[in-house]
Tab-separated table of C-alpha atoms in Angstrom:
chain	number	residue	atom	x	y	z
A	1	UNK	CA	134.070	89.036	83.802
A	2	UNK	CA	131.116	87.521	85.531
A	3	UNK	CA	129.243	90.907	86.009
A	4	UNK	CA	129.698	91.139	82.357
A	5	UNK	CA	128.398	87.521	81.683
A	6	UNK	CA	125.334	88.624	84.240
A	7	UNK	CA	124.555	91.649	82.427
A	8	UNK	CA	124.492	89.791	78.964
A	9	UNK	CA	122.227	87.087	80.382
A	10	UNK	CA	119.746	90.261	81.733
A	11	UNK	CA	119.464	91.827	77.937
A	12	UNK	CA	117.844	88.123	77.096
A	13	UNK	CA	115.471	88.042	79.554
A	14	UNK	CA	111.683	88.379	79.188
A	15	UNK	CA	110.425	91.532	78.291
A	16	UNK	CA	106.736	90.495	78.070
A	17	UNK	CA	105.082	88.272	80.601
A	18	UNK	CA	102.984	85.670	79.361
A	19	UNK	CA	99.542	85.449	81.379
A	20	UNK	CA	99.035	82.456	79.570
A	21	UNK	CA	95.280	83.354	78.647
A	22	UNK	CA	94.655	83.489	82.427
A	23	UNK	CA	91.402	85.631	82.526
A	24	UNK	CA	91.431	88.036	85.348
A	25	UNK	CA	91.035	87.026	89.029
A	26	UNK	CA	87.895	88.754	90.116
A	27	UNK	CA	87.082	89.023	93.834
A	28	UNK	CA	83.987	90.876	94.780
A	29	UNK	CA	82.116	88.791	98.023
A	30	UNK	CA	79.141	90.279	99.128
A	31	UNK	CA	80.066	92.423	101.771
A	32	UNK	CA	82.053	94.535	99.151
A	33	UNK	CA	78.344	95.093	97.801
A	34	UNK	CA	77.139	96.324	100.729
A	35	UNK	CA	79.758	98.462	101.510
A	36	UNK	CA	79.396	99.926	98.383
A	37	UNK	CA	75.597	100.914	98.958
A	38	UNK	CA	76.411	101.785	102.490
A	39	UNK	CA	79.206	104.524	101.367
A	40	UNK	CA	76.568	105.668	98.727
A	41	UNK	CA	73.665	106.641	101.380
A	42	UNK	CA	75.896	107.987	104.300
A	43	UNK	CA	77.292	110.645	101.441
A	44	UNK	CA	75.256	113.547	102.692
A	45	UNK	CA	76.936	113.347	106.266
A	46	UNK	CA	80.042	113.929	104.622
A	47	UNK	CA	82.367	116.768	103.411
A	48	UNK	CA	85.583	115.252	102.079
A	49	UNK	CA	86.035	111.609	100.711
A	50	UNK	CA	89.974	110.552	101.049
A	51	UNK	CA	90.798	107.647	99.077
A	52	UNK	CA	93.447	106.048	99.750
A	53	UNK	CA	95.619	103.701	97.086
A	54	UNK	CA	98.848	101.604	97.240
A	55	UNK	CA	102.001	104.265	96.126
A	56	UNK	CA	103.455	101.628	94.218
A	57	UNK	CA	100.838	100.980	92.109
A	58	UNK	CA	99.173	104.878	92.000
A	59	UNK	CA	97.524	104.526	88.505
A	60	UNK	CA	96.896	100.538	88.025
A	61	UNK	CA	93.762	99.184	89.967
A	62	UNK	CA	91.790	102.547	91.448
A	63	UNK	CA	88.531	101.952	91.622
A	64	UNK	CA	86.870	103.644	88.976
A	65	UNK	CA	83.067	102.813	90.784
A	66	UNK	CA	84.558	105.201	93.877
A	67	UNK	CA	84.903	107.941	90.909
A	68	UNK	CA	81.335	107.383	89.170
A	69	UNK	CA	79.354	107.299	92.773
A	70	UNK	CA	81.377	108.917	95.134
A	71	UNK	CA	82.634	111.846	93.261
A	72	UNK	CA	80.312	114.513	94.236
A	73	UNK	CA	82.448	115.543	97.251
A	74	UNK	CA	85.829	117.325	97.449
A	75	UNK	CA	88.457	114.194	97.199
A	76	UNK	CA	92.129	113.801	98.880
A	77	UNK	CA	94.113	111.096	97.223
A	78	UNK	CA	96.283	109.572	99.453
A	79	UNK	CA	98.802	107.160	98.314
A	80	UNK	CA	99.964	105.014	101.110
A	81	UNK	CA	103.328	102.828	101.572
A	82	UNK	CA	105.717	105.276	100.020
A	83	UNK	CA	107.906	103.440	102.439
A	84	UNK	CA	107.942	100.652	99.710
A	85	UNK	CA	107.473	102.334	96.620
A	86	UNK	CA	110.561	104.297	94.435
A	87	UNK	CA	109.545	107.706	94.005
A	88	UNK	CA	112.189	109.303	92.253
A	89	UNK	CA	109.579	109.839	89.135
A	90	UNK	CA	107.353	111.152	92.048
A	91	UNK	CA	106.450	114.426	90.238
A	92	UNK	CA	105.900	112.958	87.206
A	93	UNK	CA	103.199	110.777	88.856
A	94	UNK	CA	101.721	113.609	90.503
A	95	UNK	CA	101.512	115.667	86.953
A	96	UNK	CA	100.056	112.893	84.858
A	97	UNK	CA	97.808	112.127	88.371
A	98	UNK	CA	96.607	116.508	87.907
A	99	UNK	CA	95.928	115.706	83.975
A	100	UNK	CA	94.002	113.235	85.050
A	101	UNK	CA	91.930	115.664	87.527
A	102	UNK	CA	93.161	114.743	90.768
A	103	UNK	CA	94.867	117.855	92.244
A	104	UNK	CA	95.285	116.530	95.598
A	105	UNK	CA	97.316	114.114	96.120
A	106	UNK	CA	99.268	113.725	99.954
A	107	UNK	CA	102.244	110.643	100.175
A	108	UNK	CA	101.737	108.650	103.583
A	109	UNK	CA	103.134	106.010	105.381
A	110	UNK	CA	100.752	105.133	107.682
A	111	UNK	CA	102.939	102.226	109.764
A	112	UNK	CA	105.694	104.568	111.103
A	113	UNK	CA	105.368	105.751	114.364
A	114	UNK	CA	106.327	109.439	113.016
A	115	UNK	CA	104.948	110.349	109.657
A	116	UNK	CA	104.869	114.539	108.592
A	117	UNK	CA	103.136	113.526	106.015
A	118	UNK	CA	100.171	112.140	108.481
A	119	UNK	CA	100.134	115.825	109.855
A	120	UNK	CA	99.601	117.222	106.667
A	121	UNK	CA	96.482	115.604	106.212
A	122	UNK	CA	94.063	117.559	108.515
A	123	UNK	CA	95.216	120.798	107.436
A	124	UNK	CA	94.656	119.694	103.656
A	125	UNK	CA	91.110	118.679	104.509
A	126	UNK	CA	89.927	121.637	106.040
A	127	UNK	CA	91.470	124.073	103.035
A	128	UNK	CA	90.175	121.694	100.525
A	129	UNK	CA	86.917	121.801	102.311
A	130	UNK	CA	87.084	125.661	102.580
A	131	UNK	CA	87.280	125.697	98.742
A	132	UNK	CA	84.128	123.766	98.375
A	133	UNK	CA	80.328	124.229	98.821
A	134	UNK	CA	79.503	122.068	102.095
A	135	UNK	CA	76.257	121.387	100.460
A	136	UNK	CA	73.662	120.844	103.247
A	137	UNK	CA	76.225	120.605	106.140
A	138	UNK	CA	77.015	124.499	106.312
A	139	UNK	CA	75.740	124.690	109.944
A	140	UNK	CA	77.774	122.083	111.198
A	141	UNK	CA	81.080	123.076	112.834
A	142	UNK	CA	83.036	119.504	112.829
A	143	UNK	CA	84.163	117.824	109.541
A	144	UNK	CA	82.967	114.288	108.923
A	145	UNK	CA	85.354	112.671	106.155
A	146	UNK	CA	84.979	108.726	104.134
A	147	UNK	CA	88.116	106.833	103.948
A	148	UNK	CA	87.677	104.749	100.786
A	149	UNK	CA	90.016	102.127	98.609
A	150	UNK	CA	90.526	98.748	97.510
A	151	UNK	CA	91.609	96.391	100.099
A	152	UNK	CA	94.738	96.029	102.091
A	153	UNK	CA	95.736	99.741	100.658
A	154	UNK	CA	96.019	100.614	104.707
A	155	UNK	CA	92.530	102.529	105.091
A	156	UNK	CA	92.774	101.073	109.168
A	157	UNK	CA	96.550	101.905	109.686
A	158	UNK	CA	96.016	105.603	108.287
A	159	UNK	CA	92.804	105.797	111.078
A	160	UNK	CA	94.915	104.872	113.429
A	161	UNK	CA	97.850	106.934	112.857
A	162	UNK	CA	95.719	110.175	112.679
A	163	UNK	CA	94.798	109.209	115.973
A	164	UNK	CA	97.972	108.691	117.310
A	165	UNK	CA	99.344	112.221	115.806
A	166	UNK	CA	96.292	114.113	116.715
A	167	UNK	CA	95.144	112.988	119.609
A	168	UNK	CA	97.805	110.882	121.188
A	169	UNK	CA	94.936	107.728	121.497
A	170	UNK	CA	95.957	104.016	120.122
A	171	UNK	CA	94.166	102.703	117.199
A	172	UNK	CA	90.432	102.274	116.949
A	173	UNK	CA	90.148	100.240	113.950
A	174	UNK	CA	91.485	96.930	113.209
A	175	UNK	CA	94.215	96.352	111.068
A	176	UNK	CA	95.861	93.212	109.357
A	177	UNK	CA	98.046	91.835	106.646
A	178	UNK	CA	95.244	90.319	104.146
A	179	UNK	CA	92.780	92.291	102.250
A	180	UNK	CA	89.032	92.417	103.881
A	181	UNK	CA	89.479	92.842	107.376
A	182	UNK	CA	86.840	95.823	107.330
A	183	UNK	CA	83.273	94.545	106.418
A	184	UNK	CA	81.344	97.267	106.744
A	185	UNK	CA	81.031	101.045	106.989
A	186	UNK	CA	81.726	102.128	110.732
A	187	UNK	CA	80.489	104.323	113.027
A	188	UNK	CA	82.383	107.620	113.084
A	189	UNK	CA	86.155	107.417	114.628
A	190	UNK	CA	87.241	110.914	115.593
A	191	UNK	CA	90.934	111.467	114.153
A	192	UNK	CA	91.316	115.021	115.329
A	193	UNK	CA	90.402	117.890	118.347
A	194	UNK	CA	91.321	121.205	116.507
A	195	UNK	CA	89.396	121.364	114.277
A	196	UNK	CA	86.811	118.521	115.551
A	197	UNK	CA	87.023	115.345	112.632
A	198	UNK	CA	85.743	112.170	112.319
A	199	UNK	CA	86.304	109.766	109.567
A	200	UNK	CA	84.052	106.853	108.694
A	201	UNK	CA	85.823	103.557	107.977
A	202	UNK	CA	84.894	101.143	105.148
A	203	UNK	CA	85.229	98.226	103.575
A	204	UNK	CA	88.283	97.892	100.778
A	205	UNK	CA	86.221	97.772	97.706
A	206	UNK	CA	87.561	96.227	94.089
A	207	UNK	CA	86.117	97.185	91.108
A	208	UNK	CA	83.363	94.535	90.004
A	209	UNK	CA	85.662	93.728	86.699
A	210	UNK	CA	89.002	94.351	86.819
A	211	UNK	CA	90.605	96.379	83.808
A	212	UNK	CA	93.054	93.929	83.040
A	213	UNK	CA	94.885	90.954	83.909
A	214	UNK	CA	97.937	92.591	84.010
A	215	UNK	CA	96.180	95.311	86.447
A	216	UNK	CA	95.390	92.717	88.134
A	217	UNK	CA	98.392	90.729	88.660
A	218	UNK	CA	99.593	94.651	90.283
A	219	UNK	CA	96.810	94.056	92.953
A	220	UNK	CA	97.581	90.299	93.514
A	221	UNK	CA	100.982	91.440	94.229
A	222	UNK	CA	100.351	94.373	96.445
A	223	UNK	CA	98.546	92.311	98.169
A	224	UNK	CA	94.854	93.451	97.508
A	225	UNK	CA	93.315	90.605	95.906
A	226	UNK	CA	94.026	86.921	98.015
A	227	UNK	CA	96.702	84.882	96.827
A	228	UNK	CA	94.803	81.783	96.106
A	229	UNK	CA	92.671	83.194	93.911
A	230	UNK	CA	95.511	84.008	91.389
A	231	UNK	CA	98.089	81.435	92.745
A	232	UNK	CA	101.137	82.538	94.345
A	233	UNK	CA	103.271	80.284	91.740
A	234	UNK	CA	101.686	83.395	88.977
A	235	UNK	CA	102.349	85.864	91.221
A	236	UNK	CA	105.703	84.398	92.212
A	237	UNK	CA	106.691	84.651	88.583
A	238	UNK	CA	105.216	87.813	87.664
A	239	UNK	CA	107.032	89.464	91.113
A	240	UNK	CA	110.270	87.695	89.113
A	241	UNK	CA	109.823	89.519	85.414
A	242	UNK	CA	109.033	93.228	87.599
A	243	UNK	CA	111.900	92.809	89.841
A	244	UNK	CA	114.501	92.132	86.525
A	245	UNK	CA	112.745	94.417	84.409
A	246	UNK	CA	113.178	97.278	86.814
A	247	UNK	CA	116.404	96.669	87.179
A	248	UNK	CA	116.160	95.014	91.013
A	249	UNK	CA	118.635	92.534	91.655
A	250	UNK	CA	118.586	92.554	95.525
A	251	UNK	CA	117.100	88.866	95.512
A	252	UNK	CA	120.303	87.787	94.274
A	253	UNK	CA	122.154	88.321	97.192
A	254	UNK	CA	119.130	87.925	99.581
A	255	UNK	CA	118.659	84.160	98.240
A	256	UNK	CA	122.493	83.319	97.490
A	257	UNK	CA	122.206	82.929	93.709
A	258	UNK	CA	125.202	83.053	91.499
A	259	UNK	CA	123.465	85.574	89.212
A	260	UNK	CA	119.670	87.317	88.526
A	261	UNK	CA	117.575	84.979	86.826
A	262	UNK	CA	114.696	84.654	84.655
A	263	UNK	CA	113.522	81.310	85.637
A	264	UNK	CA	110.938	81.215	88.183
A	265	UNK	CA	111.422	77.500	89.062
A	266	UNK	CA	115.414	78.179	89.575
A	267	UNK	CA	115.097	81.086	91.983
A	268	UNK	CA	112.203	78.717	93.887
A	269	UNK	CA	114.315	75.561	94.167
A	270	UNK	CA	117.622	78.473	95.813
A	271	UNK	CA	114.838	80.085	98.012
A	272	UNK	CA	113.695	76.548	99.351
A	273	UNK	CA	117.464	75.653	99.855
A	274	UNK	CA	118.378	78.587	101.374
A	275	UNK	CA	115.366	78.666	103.632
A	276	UNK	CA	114.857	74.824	104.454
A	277	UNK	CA	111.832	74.698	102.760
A	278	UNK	CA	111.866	71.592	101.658
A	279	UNK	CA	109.000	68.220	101.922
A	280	UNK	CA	109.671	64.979	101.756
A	281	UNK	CA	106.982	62.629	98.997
A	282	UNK	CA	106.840	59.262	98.541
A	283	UNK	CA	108.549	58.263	95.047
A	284	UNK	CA	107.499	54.906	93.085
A	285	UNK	CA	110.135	53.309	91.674
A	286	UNK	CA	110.970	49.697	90.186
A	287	UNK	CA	112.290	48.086	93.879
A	288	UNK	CA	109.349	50.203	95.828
A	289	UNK	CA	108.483	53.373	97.227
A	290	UNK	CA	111.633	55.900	97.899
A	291	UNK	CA	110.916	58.748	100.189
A	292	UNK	CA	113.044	61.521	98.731
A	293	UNK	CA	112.993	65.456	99.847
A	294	UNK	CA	111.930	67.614	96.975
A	295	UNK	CA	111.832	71.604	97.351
A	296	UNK	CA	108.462	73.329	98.675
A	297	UNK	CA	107.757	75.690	95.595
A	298	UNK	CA	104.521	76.964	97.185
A	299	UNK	CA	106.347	78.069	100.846
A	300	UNK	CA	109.585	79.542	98.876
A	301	UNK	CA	106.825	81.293	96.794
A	302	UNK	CA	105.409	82.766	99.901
A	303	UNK	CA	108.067	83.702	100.966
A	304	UNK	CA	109.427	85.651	97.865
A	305	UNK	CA	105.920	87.473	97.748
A	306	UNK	CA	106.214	88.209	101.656
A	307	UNK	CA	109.346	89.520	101.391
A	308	UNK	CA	108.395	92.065	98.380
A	309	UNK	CA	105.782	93.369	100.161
A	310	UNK	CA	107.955	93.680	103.165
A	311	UNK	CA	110.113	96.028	101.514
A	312	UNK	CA	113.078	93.434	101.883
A	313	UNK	CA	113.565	93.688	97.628
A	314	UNK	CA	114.300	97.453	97.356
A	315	UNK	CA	111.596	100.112	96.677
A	316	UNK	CA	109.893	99.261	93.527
A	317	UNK	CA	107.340	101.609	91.514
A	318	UNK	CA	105.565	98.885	89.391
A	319	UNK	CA	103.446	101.437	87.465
């Protein structure tokens, strides 16, 4: 009977989020310019661009620049995080991805110490390479590839993981949990002996107007655009309405509510409980001021969007 009475209360929740008339969060500091115009004039040393994009969101929030400017060169989508992302419609992705012209397409996750998919990658290169005029770098006998993508997509991690496959060395490029660690275009990092490759690193690079605020809201979640600048209350919410419109009720049990629900400020106020966020203000009231303990909503927030992008929710596919 209360399954039942759960399920009924699902079929009334939202099926539309409301943005609100929130315009969309744009994020694009100077060094994202320069990286930009740095990718564009070290082009001719390379033979392969890779760009790499978040598998849970592998259509919303590519960066359609990296396609106008960077095109010219035989390309290797790689969409990292499949760790996190539901890909049981995984070959319908990859057929509407071919429709849209991109052929290859590899599935990575960079973070695990053992990834088959990571030693797929050089092999893929050098036949997609093979297929393709090398323009003026026929002499050469190494491959020099450009790892490009918006921020926090795992550009570093991949590096690093290449190198640990390949050549059994520990990472060369830094890594961390918050979009724009890289600022600028490195000097080559060789990922591979047989045959001899070097990739150059760059900065995660968003698209100077983002399509859409709901494209947007994707990124914010994934973690490419910084929380502040949308508000993690927005994103909170919005990480709510995906979670119950997919079907994801894992945050039930992981918070100890009595059902899923589509109230943003209910879930906070369990998540604080459950968690101990909590702050104590200063309340003025007719015989004085009452200090009172009152739920964090911004740390339970946090902690909802930490824990989605931990995997801790299930494996979600938001596109």
């Amino acid at each position: 009977m209360k399954l039942q009475q759960a399920l009924r209360s699902v079929d009334k929740f939202r099926t539309v989020f409301d943005f609100g008339g929130r315009d969309v969060a744009h994020w694009f500091p100077g060094h994202m310019a320069k990286g930009l115009k740095q990718m564009r004039s070290n082009l001719k040393k390379v033979d392969c661009i890779i760009e790499i994009h978040d598998a849970r969101i592998p259509f919303s929030g590519r960066n359609h620049v990296f396609q106008e400017t960077l095109d010219v060169r035989p390309h290797l989508l790689v969409l990292n995080k499949m760790d996190l992302a539901d890909l049981s419609s995984k070959q319908t992705i990859l057929k509407m991805l071919e429709k849209n012209g991109v052929k290859n397409v590899l599935f990575t996750d960079s973070l695990k110490q053992r990834d088959d998919s990571i030693k797929k990658l050089a092999p893929m290169v050098v036949e997609i390479i093979e297929n393709k005029p090398r323009f003026n770098r026929d002499e050469n006998t190494d491959y020099c590839l450009m790892v490009i993508g918006v921020p926090n997509v795992g550009k570093s991690s991949l590096i690093n993981s290449l190198r640990r496959t390949n050549l059994k060395k520990g990472r060369a490029s830094r890594v961390g949990g918050e979009p724009g660690i890289t600022k600028a275009v490195l000097t080559k990092i060789q990922v591979c002996e047989r045959p001899i490759m070097h990739l150059l690193d760059t900065p995660g690079v968003l698209p100077p107007k983002i399509e859409s605020v709901e494209t947007g809201m994707k990124l914010a979640l994934c973690g490419t655009i910084l929380d502040h600048l949308v508000g993690e209350d927005i994103i909170a919410d919005y990480l709510l309405y995906s979670l119950n419109r997919l079907g994801k009720f894992s945050y039930v049990e992981r918070y100890d509510l009595q059902e899923p629900s589509d109230d943003i400020q209910h879930v906070l106020k369990r998540i604080s409980v459950k968690l101990g966020k909590t702050q104590r203000v200063k309340a003025i009231t007719g015989v004085g001021n009452v200090t009172v303990t009152v739920p964090n909503y911004t740390a339970a927030a946090y902690d909802f969007i930490r824990a989605f992008r931990k995997g801790e929710l299930g494996l979600v596919m938001l596109d």
